[in-house]
mmCIF file of C-alpha atoms and ligand atoms in Angstrom:
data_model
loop_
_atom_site.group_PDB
_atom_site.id
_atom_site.type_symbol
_atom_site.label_atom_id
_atom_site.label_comp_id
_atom_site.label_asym_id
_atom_site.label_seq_id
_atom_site.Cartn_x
_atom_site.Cartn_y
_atom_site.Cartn_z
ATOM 1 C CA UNK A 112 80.725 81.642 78.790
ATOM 2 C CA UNK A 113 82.975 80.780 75.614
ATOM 3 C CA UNK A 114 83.531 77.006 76.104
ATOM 4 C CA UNK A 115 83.100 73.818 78.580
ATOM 5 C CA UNK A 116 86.279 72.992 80.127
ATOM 6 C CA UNK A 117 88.148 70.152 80.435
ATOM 7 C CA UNK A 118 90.761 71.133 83.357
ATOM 8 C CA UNK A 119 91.618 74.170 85.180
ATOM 9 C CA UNK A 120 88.644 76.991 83.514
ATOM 10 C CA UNK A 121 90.784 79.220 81.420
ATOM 11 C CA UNK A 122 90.541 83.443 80.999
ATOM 12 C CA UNK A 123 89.816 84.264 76.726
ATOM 13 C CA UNK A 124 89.290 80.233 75.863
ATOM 14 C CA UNK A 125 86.452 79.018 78.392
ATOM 15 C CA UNK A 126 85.331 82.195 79.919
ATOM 16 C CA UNK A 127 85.730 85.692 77.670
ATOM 17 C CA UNK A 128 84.522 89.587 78.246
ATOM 18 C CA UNK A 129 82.147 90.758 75.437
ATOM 19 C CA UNK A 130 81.720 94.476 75.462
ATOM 20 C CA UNK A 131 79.864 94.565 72.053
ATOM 21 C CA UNK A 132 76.397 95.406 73.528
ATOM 22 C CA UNK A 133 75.323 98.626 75.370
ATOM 23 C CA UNK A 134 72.529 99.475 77.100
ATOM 24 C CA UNK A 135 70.875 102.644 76.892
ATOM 25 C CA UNK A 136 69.996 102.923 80.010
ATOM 26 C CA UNK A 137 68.057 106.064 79.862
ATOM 27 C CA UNK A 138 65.517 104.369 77.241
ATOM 28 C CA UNK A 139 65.926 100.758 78.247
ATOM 29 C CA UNK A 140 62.030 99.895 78.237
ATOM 30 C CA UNK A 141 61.902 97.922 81.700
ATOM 31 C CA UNK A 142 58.164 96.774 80.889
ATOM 32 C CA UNK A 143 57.196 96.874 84.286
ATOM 33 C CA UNK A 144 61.156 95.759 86.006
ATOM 34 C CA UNK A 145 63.944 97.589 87.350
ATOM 35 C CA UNK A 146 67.209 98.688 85.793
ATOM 36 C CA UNK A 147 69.995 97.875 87.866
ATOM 37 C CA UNK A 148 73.898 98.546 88.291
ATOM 38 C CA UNK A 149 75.453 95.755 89.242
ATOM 39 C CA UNK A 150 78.031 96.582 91.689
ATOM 40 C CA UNK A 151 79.960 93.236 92.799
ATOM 41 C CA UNK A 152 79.284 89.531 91.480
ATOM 42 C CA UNK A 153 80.354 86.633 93.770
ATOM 43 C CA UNK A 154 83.207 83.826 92.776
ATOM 44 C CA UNK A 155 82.494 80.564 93.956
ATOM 45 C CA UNK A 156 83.857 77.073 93.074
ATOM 46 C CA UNK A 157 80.312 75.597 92.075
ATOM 47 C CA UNK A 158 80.778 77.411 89.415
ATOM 48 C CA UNK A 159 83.256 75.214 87.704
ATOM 49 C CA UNK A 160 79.896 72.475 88.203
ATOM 50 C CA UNK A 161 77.988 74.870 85.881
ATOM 51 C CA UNK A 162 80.082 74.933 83.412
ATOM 52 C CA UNK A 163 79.954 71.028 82.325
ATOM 53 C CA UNK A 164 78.623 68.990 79.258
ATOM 54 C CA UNK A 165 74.599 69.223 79.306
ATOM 55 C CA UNK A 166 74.625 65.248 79.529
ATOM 56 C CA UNK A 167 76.535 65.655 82.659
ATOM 57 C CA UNK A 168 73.904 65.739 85.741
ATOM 58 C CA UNK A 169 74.454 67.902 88.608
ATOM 59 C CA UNK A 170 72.483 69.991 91.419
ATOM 60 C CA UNK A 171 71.948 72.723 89.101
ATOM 61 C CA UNK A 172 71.748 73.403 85.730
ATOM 62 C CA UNK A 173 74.556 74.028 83.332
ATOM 63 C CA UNK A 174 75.629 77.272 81.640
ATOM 64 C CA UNK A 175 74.608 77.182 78.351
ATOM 65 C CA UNK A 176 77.780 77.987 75.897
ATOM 66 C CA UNK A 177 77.415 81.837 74.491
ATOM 67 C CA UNK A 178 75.533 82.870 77.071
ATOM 68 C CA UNK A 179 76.422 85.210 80.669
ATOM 69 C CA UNK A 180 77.501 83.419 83.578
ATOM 70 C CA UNK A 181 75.648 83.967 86.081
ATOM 71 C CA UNK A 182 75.545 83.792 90.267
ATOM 72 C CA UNK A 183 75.021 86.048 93.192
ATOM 73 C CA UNK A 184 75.780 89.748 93.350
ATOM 74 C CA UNK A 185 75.310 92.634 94.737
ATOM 75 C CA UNK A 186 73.357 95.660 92.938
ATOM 76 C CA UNK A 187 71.605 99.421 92.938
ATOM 77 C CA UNK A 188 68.674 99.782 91.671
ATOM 78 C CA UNK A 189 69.093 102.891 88.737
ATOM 79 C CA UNK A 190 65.425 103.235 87.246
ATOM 80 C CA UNK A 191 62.569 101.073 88.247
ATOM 81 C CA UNK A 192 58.704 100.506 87.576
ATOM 82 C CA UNK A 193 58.414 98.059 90.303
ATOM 83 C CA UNK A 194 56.724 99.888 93.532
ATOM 84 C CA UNK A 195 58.475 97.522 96.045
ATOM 85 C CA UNK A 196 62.065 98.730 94.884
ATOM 86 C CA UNK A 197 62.797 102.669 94.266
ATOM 87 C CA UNK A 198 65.349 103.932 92.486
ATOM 88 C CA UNK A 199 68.687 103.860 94.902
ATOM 89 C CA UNK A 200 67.831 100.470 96.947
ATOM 90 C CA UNK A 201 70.424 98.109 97.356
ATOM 91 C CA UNK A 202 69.215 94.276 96.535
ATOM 92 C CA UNK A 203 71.286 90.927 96.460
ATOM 93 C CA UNK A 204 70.355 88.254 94.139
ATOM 94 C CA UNK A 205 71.431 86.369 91.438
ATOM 95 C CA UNK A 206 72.373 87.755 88.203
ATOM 96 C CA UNK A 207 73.854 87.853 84.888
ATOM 97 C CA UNK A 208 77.873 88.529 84.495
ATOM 98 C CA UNK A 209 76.931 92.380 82.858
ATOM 99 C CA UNK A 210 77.963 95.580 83.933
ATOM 100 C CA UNK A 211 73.446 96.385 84.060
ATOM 101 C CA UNK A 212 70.398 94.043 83.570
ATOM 102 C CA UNK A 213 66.668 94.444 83.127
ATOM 103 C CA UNK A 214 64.852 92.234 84.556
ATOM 104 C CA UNK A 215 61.710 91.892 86.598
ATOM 105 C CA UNK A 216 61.779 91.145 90.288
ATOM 106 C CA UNK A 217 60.083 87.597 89.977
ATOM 107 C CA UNK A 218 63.183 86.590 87.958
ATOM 108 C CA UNK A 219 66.256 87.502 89.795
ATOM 109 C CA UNK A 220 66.153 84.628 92.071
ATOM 110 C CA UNK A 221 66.941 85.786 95.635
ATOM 111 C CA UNK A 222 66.089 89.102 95.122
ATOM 112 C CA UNK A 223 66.009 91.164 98.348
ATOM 113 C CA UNK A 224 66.502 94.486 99.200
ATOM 114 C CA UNK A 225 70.378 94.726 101.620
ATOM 115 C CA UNK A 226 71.626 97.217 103.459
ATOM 116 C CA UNK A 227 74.749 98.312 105.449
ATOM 117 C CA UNK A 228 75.825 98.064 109.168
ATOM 118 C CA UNK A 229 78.779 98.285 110.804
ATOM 119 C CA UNK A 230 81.429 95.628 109.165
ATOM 120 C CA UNK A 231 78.034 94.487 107.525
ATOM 121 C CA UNK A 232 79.291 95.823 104.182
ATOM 122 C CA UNK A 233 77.422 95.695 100.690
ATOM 123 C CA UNK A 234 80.514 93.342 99.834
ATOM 124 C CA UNK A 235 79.365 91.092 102.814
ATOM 125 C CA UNK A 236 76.508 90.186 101.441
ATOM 126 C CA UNK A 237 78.112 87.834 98.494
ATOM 127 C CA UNK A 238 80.082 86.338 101.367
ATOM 128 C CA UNK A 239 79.440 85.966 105.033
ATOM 129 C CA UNK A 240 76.420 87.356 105.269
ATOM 130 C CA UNK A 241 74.936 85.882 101.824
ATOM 131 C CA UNK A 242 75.722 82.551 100.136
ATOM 132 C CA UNK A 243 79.065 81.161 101.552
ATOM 133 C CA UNK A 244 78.042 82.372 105.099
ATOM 134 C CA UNK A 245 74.825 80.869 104.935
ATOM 135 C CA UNK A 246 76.110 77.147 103.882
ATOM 136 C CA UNK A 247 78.210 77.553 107.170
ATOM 137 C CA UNK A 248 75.452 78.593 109.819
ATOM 138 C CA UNK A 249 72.685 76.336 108.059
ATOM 139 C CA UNK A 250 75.266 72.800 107.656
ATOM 140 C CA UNK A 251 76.560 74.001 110.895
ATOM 141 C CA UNK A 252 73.357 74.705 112.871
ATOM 142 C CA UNK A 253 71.513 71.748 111.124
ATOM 143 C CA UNK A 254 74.413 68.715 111.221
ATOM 144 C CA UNK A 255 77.137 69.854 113.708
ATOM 145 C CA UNK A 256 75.291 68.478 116.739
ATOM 146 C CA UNK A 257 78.446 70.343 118.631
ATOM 147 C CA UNK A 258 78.967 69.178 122.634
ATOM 148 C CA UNK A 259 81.654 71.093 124.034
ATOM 149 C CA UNK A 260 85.265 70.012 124.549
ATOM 150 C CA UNK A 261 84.696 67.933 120.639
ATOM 151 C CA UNK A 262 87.362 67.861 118.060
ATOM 152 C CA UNK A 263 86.554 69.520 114.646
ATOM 153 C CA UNK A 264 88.627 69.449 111.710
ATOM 154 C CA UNK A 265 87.485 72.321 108.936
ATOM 155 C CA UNK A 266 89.271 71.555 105.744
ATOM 156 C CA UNK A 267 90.170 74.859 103.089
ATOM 157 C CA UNK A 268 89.653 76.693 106.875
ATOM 158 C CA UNK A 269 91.017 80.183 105.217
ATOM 159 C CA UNK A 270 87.602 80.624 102.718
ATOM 160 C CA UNK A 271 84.310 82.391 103.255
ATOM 161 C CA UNK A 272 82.609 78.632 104.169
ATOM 162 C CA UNK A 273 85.682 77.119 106.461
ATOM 163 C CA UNK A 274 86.426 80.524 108.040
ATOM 164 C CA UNK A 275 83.258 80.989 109.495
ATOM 165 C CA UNK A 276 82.757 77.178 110.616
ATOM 166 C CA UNK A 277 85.818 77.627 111.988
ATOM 167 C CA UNK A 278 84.203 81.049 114.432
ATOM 168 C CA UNK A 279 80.849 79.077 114.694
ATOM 169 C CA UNK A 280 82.783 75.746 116.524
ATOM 170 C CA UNK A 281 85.168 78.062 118.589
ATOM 171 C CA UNK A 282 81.811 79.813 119.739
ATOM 172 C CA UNK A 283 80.328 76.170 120.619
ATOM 173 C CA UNK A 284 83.760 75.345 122.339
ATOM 174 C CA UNK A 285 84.887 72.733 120.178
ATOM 175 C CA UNK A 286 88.607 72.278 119.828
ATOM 176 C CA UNK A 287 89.499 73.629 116.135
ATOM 177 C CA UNK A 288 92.006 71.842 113.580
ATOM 178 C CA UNK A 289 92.135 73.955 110.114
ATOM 179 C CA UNK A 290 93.932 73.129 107.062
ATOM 180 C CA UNK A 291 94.741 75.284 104.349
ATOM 181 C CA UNK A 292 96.531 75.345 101.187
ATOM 182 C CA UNK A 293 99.609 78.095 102.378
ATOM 183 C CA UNK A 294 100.897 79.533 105.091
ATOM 184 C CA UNK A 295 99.485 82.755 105.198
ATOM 185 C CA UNK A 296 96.304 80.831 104.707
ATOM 186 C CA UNK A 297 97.276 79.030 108.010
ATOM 187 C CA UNK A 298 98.234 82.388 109.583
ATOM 188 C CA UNK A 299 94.182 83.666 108.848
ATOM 189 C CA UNK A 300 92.674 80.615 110.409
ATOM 190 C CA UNK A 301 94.762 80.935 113.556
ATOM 191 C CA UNK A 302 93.304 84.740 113.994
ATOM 192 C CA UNK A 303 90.088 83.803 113.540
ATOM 193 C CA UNK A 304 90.182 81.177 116.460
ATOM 194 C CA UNK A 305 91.190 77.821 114.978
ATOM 195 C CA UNK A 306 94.056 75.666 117.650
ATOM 196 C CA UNK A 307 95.716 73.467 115.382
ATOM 197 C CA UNK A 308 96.011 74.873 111.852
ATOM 198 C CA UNK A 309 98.556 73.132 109.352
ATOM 199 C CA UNK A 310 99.308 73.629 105.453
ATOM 200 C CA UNK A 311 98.168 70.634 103.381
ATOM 201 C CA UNK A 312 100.833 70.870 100.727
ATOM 202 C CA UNK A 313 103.655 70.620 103.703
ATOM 203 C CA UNK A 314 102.105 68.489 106.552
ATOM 204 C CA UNK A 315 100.096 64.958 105.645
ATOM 205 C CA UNK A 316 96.551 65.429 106.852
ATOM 206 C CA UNK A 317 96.596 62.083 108.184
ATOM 207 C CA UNK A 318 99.753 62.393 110.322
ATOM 208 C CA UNK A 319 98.162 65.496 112.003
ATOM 209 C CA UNK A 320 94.593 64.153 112.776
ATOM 210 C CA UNK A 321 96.223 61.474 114.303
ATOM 211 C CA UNK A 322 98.224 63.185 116.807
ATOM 212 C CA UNK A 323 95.286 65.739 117.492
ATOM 213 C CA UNK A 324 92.531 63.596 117.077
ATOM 214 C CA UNK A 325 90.247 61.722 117.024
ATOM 215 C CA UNK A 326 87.709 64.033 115.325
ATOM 216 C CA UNK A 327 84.055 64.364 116.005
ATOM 217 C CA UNK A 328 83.139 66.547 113.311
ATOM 218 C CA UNK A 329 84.590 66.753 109.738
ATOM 219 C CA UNK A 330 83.582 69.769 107.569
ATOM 220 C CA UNK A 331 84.521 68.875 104.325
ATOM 221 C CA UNK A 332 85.114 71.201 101.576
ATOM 222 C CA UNK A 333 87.806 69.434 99.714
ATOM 223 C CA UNK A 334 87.173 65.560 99.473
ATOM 224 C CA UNK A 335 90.110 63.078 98.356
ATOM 225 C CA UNK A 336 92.775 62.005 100.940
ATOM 226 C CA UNK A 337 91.633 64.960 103.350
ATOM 227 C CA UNK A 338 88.194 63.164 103.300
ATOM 228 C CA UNK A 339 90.151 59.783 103.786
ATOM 229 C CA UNK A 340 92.401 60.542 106.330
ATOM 230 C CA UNK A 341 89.239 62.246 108.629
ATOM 231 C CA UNK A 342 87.131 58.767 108.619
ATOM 232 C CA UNK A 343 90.350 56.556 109.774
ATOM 233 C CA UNK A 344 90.551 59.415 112.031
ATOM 234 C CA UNK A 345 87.287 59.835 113.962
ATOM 235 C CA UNK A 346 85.353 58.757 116.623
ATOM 236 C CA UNK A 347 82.601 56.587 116.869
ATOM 237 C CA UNK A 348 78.996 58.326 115.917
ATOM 238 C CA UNK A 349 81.290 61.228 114.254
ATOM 239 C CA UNK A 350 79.289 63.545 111.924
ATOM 240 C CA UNK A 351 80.718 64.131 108.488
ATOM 241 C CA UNK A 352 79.102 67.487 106.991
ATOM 242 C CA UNK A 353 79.761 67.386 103.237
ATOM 243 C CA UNK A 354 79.699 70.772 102.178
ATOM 244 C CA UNK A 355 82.091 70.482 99.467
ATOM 245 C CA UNK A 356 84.650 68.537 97.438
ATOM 246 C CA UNK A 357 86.599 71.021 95.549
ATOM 247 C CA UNK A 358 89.674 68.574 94.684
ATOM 248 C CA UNK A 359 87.543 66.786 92.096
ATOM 249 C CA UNK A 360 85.872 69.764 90.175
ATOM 250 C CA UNK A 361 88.762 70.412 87.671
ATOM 251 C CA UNK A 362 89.127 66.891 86.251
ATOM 252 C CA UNK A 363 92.762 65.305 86.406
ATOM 253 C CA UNK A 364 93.434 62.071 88.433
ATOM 254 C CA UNK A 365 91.022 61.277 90.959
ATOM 255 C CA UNK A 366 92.262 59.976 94.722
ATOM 256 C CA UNK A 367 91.444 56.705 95.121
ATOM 257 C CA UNK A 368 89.516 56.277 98.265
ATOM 258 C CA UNK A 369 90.895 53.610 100.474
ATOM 259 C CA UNK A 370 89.085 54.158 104.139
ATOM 260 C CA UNK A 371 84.951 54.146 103.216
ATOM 261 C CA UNK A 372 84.939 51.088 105.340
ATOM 262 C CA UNK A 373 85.210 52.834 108.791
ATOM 263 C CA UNK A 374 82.112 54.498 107.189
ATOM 264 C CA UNK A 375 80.250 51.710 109.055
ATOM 265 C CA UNK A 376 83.148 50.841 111.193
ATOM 266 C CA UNK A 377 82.651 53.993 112.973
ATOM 267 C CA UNK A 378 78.948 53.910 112.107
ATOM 268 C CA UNK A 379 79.231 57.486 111.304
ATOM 269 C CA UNK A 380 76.474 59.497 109.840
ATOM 270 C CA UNK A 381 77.790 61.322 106.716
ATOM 271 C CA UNK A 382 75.279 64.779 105.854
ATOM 272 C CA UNK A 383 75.239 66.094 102.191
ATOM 273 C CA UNK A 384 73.587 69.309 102.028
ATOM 274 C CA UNK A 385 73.437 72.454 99.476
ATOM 275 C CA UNK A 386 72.775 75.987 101.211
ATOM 276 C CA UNK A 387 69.693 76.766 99.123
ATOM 277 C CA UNK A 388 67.719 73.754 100.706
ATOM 278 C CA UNK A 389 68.509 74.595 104.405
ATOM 279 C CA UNK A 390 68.215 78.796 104.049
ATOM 280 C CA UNK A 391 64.595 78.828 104.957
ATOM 281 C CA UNK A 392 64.757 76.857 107.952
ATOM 282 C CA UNK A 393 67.145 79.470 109.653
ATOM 283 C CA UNK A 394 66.191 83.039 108.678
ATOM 284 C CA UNK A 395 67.579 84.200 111.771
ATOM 285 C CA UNK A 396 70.924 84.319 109.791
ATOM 286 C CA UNK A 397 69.368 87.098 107.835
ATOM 287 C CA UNK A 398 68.898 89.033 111.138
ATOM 288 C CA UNK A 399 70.760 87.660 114.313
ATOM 289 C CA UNK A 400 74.140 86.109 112.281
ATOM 290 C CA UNK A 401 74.169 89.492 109.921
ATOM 291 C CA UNK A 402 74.509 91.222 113.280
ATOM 292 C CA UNK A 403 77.595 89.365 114.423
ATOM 293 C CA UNK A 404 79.099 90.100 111.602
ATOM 294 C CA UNK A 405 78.048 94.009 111.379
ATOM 295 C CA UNK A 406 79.210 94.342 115.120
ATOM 296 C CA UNK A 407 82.469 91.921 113.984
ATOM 297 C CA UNK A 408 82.282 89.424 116.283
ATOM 298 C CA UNK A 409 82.218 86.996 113.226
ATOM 299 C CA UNK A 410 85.626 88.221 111.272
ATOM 300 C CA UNK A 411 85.626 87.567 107.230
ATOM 301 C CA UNK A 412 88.486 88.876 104.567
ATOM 302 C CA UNK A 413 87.639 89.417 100.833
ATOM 303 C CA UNK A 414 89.719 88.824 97.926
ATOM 304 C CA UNK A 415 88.603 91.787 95.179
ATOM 305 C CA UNK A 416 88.911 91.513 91.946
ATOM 306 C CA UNK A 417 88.757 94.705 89.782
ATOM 307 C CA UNK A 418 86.118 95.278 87.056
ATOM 308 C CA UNK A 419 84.154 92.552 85.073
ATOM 309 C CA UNK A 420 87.212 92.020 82.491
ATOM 310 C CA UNK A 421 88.835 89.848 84.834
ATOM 311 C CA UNK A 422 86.154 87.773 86.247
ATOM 312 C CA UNK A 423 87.186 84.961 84.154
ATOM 313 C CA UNK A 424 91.071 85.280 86.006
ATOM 314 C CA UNK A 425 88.871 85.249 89.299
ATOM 315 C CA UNK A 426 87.309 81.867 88.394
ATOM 316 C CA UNK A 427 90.445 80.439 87.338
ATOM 317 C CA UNK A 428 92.127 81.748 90.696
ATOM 318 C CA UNK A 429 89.605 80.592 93.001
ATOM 319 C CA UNK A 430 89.656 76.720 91.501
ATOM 320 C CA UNK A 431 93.718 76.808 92.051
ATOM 321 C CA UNK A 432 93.289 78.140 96.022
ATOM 322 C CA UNK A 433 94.957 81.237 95.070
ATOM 323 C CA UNK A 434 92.277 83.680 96.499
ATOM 324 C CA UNK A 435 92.624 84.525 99.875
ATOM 325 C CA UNK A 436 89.381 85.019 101.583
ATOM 326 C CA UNK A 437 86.729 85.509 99.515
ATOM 327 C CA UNK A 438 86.481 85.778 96.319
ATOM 328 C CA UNK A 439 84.486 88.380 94.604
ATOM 329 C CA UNK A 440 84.136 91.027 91.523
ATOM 330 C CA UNK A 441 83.857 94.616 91.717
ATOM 331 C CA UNK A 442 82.186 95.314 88.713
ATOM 332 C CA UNK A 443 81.668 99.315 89.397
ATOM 333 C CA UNK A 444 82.034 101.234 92.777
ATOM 334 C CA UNK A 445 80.083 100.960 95.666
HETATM 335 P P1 NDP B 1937 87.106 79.131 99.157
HETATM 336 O O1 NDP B 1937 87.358 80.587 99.242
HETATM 337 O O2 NDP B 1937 87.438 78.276 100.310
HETATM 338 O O3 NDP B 1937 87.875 78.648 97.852
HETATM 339 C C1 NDP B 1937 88.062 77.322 97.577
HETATM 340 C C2 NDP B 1937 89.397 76.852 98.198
HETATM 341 O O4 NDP B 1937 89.512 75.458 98.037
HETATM 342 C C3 NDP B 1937 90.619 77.401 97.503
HETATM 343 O O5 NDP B 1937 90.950 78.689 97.912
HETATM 344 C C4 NDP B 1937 91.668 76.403 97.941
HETATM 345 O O6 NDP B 1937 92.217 76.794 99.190
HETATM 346 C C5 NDP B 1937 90.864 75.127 98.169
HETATM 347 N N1 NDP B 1937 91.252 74.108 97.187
HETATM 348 C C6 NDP B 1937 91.295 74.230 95.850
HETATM 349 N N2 NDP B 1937 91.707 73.071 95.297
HETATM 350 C C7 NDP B 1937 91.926 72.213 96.327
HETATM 351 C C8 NDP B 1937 92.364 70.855 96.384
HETATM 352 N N3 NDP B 1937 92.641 70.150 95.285
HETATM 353 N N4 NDP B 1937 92.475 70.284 97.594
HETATM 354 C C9 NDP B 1937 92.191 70.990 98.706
HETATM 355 N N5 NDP B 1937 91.772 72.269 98.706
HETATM 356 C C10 NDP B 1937 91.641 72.867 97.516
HETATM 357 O O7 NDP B 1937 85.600 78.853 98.701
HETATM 358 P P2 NDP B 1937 84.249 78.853 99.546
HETATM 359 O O8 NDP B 1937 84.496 79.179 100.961
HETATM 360 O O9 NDP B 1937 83.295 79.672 98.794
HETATM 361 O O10 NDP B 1937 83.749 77.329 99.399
HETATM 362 C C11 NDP B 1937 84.364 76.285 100.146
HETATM 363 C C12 NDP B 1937 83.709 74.957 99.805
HETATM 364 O O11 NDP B 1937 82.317 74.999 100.120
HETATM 365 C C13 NDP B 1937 83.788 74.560 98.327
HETATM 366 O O12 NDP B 1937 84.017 73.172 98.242
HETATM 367 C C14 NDP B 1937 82.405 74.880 97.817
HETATM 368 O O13 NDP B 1937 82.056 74.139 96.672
HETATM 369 C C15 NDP B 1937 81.571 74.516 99.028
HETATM 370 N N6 NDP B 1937 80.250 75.134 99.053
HETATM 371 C C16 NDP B 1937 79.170 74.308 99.199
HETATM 372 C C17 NDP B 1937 77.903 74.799 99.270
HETATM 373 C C18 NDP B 1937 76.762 73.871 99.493
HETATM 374 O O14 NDP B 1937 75.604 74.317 99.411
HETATM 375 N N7 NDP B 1937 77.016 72.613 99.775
HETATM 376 C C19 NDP B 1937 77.652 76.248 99.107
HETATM 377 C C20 NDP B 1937 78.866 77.056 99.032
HETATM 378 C C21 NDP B 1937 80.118 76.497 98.982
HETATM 379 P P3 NDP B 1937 93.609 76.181 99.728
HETATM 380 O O15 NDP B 1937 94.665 77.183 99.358
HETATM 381 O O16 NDP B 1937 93.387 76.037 101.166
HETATM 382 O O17 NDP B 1937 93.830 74.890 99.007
#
């Protein structure tokens, strides 16, 4: 992590790839840790949040400048002097950008040993069957308060959060309007169940949750006029899940809000959440929702990004909706 950003986060200025230090991984001394490989580190948008002026508050802390990003991955386990994870075991967790880190188990946040099943694939567990999968199940299971036959409208439907609300609320029998940012995008949240799906950047939000509407449930990952055009849109006692406003985390000109009145109007009960809070009241996903997705009843795609050197491209890529499911690194093979 080079710089803090002021826009869009840049490959070489904000982020750069620094392949001045080696391990030796041989003679590392692990001091009572593991060694591991990492295999695949997980993209997400909060990530952009992270990487803000320390004065700045936010729900977690911010990079510090000349330092490895860091987030949720995917690893082997090469040498260890921990008993509770031999040499070979797959873990998830969170860890530093680098292609191997030392570290003992009580600091990798999240550390747990992962394994493979099915379409359950060491991938999946950055995705729909780690982070991004979780925030969907846990919002879903804790705020959806789904009755069948109710409208939901799932905005940035194509990514690893929307696509899975999107399964979730066709498996509760909701009627499902995505939006998306292209029309392949749209094409992915039709095959995964959605009714009405529409692109954003061609079809006014508003004009389509009126004709389809009104909308019981709003998952919002976006914010701005997709937020606004949901409350004029919605019925009385609607939930509004706020998972998510991605249209504000890269700065520029912020969408002036016109319709928080029918906030009371509608007297509708707007949930902010973050993943990490709601996880250990459901650890059934670990088990019951990893098994959907192993036997592919729940469907995910993954956008893979080659080798650690362009991580920072991955981060810019994710911010401008160009990946298409999601987003991840493959720092080595696996
Ligand atoms: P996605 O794969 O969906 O990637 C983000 C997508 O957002 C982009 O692909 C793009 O898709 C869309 N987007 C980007 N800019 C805009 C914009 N200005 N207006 C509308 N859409 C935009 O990421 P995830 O599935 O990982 O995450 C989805 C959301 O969930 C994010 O807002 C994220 O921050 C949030 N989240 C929240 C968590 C929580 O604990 N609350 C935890 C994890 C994720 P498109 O082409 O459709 O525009």
């Amino acid at each position: 992590y080079n710089a803090i950003p002021d826009g869009y986060p840049q490959p070489g200025k904000h982020v750069i790839y620094d392949d001045s230090e080696t391990i030796d991984l041989d003679n590392v001394p692990l001091n009572g840790g593991i060694l591991f490989k990492i295999l695949v580190l997980s993209i997400d948008p909060y990530l952009r949040n992270r990487m803000r002026d320390p004065s700045v508050r936010g729900f977690m802390p911010p990079f510090v400048v000349g330092t490895p990003l860091q987030n949720g991955g995917v690893a082997q386990v090469v040498r260890s002097e921990d008993p509770t994870y031999a040499a070979g075991t797959y873990v998830s967790g969170s860890f530093l950008f680098q292609e191997y880190v030392v570290a003992n188990a009580s600091d990798v946040s999240g550390l747990r040993p992962v394994q493979t099943k099915g379409k359950l694939t060491l991938s999946a567990h950055t995705g729909v069957a780690g982070m991004p999968g979780a925030t969907a199940y846990t919002g879903w299971k804790e705020y959806a308060k789904p009755k069948a036959g109710e409208v939901v409208f799932v905005t940035a439907g194509a990514g690893c959060v929307g696509a899975t609300v999107i399964q979730l609320a066709k498996a509760d029998g909701l009627k499902v309007i995505g939006s998306a940012g292209s029309d392949d995008k749209v094409e992915y949240m039709k095959s995964v169940g959605a009714d009405v799906v529409f692109n954003y950047k061609k079809t006014k939000v508003a004009d389509v949750l009126q004709k389809e509407g009104p909308i019981d449930i709003y998952w919002d990952n976006v914010g701005g006029d997709s937020l606004d055009a949901a409350l004029v849109n919605c019925n009385k006692h609607a939930r509004f899940i706020e998972c998510g406003m991605i249209s504000v985390y890269n700065g520029g000109e912020t969408y002036q809000m016109k319709n928080l009145n029918y906030i009371y109007q509608f007297e509708i009960q707007l949930h902010g959440f973050i993943v990490l809070t709601l996880v250990p009241k459901y650890p059934e996903f670990f088990t019951e929702f990893a098994d959907r997705v192993a036997s592919g009843e729940i469907k995910y795609n993954e956008d893979v990004t080659i080798g650690l050197e362009n991580g920072g491209a991955a981060l810019e890529a994710i911010q401008r909706g160009k990946n298409t499911g999601k987003s991840l690194i493959a720092v080595a093979d696996y």
